[in-house]
């Protein structure tokens, strides 16, 4: 990486209006020395994928459904599917070249679990917005 170049990966789920704002900001002085190197969507028909393609940004479609099909339709099966999906998403991002410095959730409609967050954090990649803190248990009376 050049000292002043920052690579972003953007996670989207829909229209891509937030993505378009980022594309425009990267093309202007609003986000100097910043480029979007990849866009990942969890919806195949997300218009944001078209916006990315129009800006010559590589895209990946990463759907949760194949992971759900591998597990029973139970609460524990849903948790196992999400765990596998999030770990796979982290692997996809960690394999990208160039590796991102920041991951931006721009309308991403999945809650990311530690199975995604831990490997990303360990790799030194920042996530925006940052994950919400774990709530403290209520005080006992």
PDB file of N, CA and C in Angstrom, residues 1 7 11 19 21 26 36 51-52 67 76-78 80 83 85 89 91 104 117 127-128 132 138:
ATOM      1  N   UNK A   1       0.840  -1.181   0.000  1.00  0.00           N
ATOM      2  CA  UNK A   1       0.000   0.000   0.000  1.00  0.00           C
ATOM      3  C   UNK A   1       0.876   1.232   0.000  1.00  0.00           C
ATOM      4  N   UNK A   7      -7.894   1.312   0.869  1.00  0.00           N
ATOM      5  CA  UNK A   7      -8.772   0.429   0.109  1.00  0.00           C
ATOM      6  C   UNK A   7      -9.997   0.088   0.941  1.00  0.00           C
ATOM      7  N   UNK A  11     -20.032  -3.539   1.854  1.00  0.00           N
ATOM      8  CA  UNK A  11     -21.062  -4.568   1.951  1.00  0.00           C
ATOM      9  C   UNK A  11     -22.417  -3.901   1.751  1.00  0.00           C
ATOM     10  N   UNK A  19     -23.719   3.281  -1.279  1.00  0.00           N
ATOM     11  CA  UNK A  19     -22.558   2.929  -2.094  1.00  0.00           C
ATOM     12  C   UNK A  19     -22.271   4.032  -3.104  1.00  0.00           C
ATOM     13  N   UNK A  21     -22.956   7.162  -2.921  1.00  0.00           N
ATOM     14  CA  UNK A  21     -22.367   8.312  -2.221  1.00  0.00           C
ATOM     15  C   UNK A  21     -20.882   8.075  -1.965  1.00  0.00           C
ATOM     16  N   UNK A  26     -15.255   9.104  -3.278  1.00  0.00           N
ATOM     17  CA  UNK A  26     -13.910   8.640  -3.652  1.00  0.00           C
ATOM     18  C   UNK A  26     -13.420   9.329  -4.922  1.00  0.00           C
ATOM     19  N   UNK A  36     -12.658   2.242  -3.646  1.00  0.00           N
ATOM     20  CA  UNK A  36     -13.451   1.052  -3.353  1.00  0.00           C
ATOM     21  C   UNK A  36     -12.891  -0.051  -4.228  1.00  0.00           C
ATOM     22  N   UNK A  51     -24.570  -0.490  -9.817  1.00  0.00           N
ATOM     23  CA  UNK A  51     -23.820   0.751  -9.577  1.00  0.00           C
ATOM     24  C   UNK A  51     -22.318   0.468  -9.520  1.00  0.00           C
ATOM     25  N   UNK A  52     -21.952  -0.613  -8.827  1.00  0.00           N
ATOM     26  CA  UNK A  52     -20.531  -0.974  -8.728  1.00  0.00           C
ATOM     27  C   UNK A  52     -19.973  -1.310 -10.105  1.00  0.00           C
ATOM     28  N   UNK A  67     -26.173 -21.764   2.861  1.00  0.00           N
ATOM     29  CA  UNK A  67     -25.736 -22.117   4.216  1.00  0.00           C
ATOM     30  C   UNK A  67     -26.925 -22.592   5.047  1.00  0.00           C
ATOM     31  N   UNK A  76     -30.941 -23.693  16.571  1.00  0.00           N
ATOM     32  CA  UNK A  76     -29.515 -24.046  16.548  1.00  0.00           C
ATOM     33  C   UNK A  76     -29.014 -24.201  15.112  1.00  0.00           C
ATOM     34  N   UNK A  77     -29.871 -24.673  14.214  1.00  0.00           N
ATOM     35  CA  UNK A  77     -29.489 -24.774  12.807  1.00  0.00           C
ATOM     36  C   UNK A  77     -29.292 -23.408  12.178  1.00  0.00           C
ATOM     37  N   UNK A  78     -30.160 -22.460  12.528  1.00  0.00           N
ATOM     38  CA  UNK A  78     -30.023 -21.093  12.034  1.00  0.00           C
ATOM     39  C   UNK A  78     -28.723 -20.474  12.526  1.00  0.00           C
ATOM     40  N   UNK A  80     -26.007 -22.100  13.379  1.00  0.00           N
ATOM     41  CA  UNK A  80     -24.905 -22.773  12.681  1.00  0.00           C
ATOM     42  C   UNK A  80     -24.756 -22.242  11.255  1.00  0.00           C
ATOM     43  N   UNK A  83     -23.163 -18.802  11.462  1.00  0.00           N
ATOM     44  CA  UNK A  83     -21.754 -18.941  11.825  1.00  0.00           C
ATOM     45  C   UNK A  83     -20.928 -19.296  10.588  1.00  0.00           C
ATOM     46  N   UNK A  85     -21.799 -18.922   7.403  1.00  0.00           N
ATOM     47  CA  UNK A  85     -21.898 -17.829   6.428  1.00  0.00           C
ATOM     48  C   UNK A  85     -20.922 -16.705   6.768  1.00  0.00           C
ATOM     49  N   UNK A  89     -17.776 -15.347   4.670  1.00  0.00           N
ATOM     50  CA  UNK A  89     -17.661 -13.948   4.248  1.00  0.00           C
ATOM     51  C   UNK A  89     -16.309 -13.368   4.657  1.00  0.00           C
ATOM     52  N   UNK A  91     -13.567 -15.042   5.104  1.00  0.00           N
ATOM     53  CA  UNK A  91     -12.555 -15.679   4.246  1.00  0.00           C
ATOM     54  C   UNK A  91     -12.496 -15.029   2.869  1.00  0.00           C
ATOM     55  N   UNK A 104     -16.902  -1.211   4.884  1.00  0.00           N
ATOM     56  CA  UNK A 104     -18.016  -0.311   5.154  1.00  0.00           C
ATOM     57  C   UNK A 104     -19.318  -1.080   4.951  1.00  0.00           C
ATOM     58  N   UNK A 117     -16.382 -10.973  12.597  1.00  0.00           N
ATOM     59  CA  UNK A 117     -15.650  -9.855  13.200  1.00  0.00           C
ATOM     60  C   UNK A 117     -14.270 -10.240  13.708  1.00  0.00           C
ATOM     61  N   UNK A 127     -13.853  -1.917  10.600  1.00  0.00           N
ATOM     62  CA  UNK A 127     -15.214  -2.033  10.096  1.00  0.00           C
ATOM     63  C   UNK A 127     -15.986  -0.779  10.465  1.00  0.00           C
ATOM     64  N   UNK A 128     -16.728  -0.237   9.475  1.00  0.00           N
ATOM     65  CA  UNK A 128     -17.565   0.934   9.701  1.00  0.00           C
ATOM     66  C   UNK A 128     -18.996   0.615   9.314  1.00  0.00           C
ATOM     67  N   UNK A 132     -21.799  -2.930  17.387  1.00  0.00           N
ATOM     68  CA  UNK A 132     -22.411  -2.430  18.620  1.00  0.00           C
ATOM     69  C   UNK A 132     -21.816  -3.169  19.814  1.00  0.00           C
ATOM     70  N   UNK A 138     -28.884  -6.693  32.946  1.00  0.00           N
ATOM     71  CA  UNK A 138     -29.547  -5.739  33.834  1.00  0.00           C
ATOM     72  C   UNK A 138     -29.112  -5.976  35.278  1.00  0.00           C
TER      73      UNK A 138
END
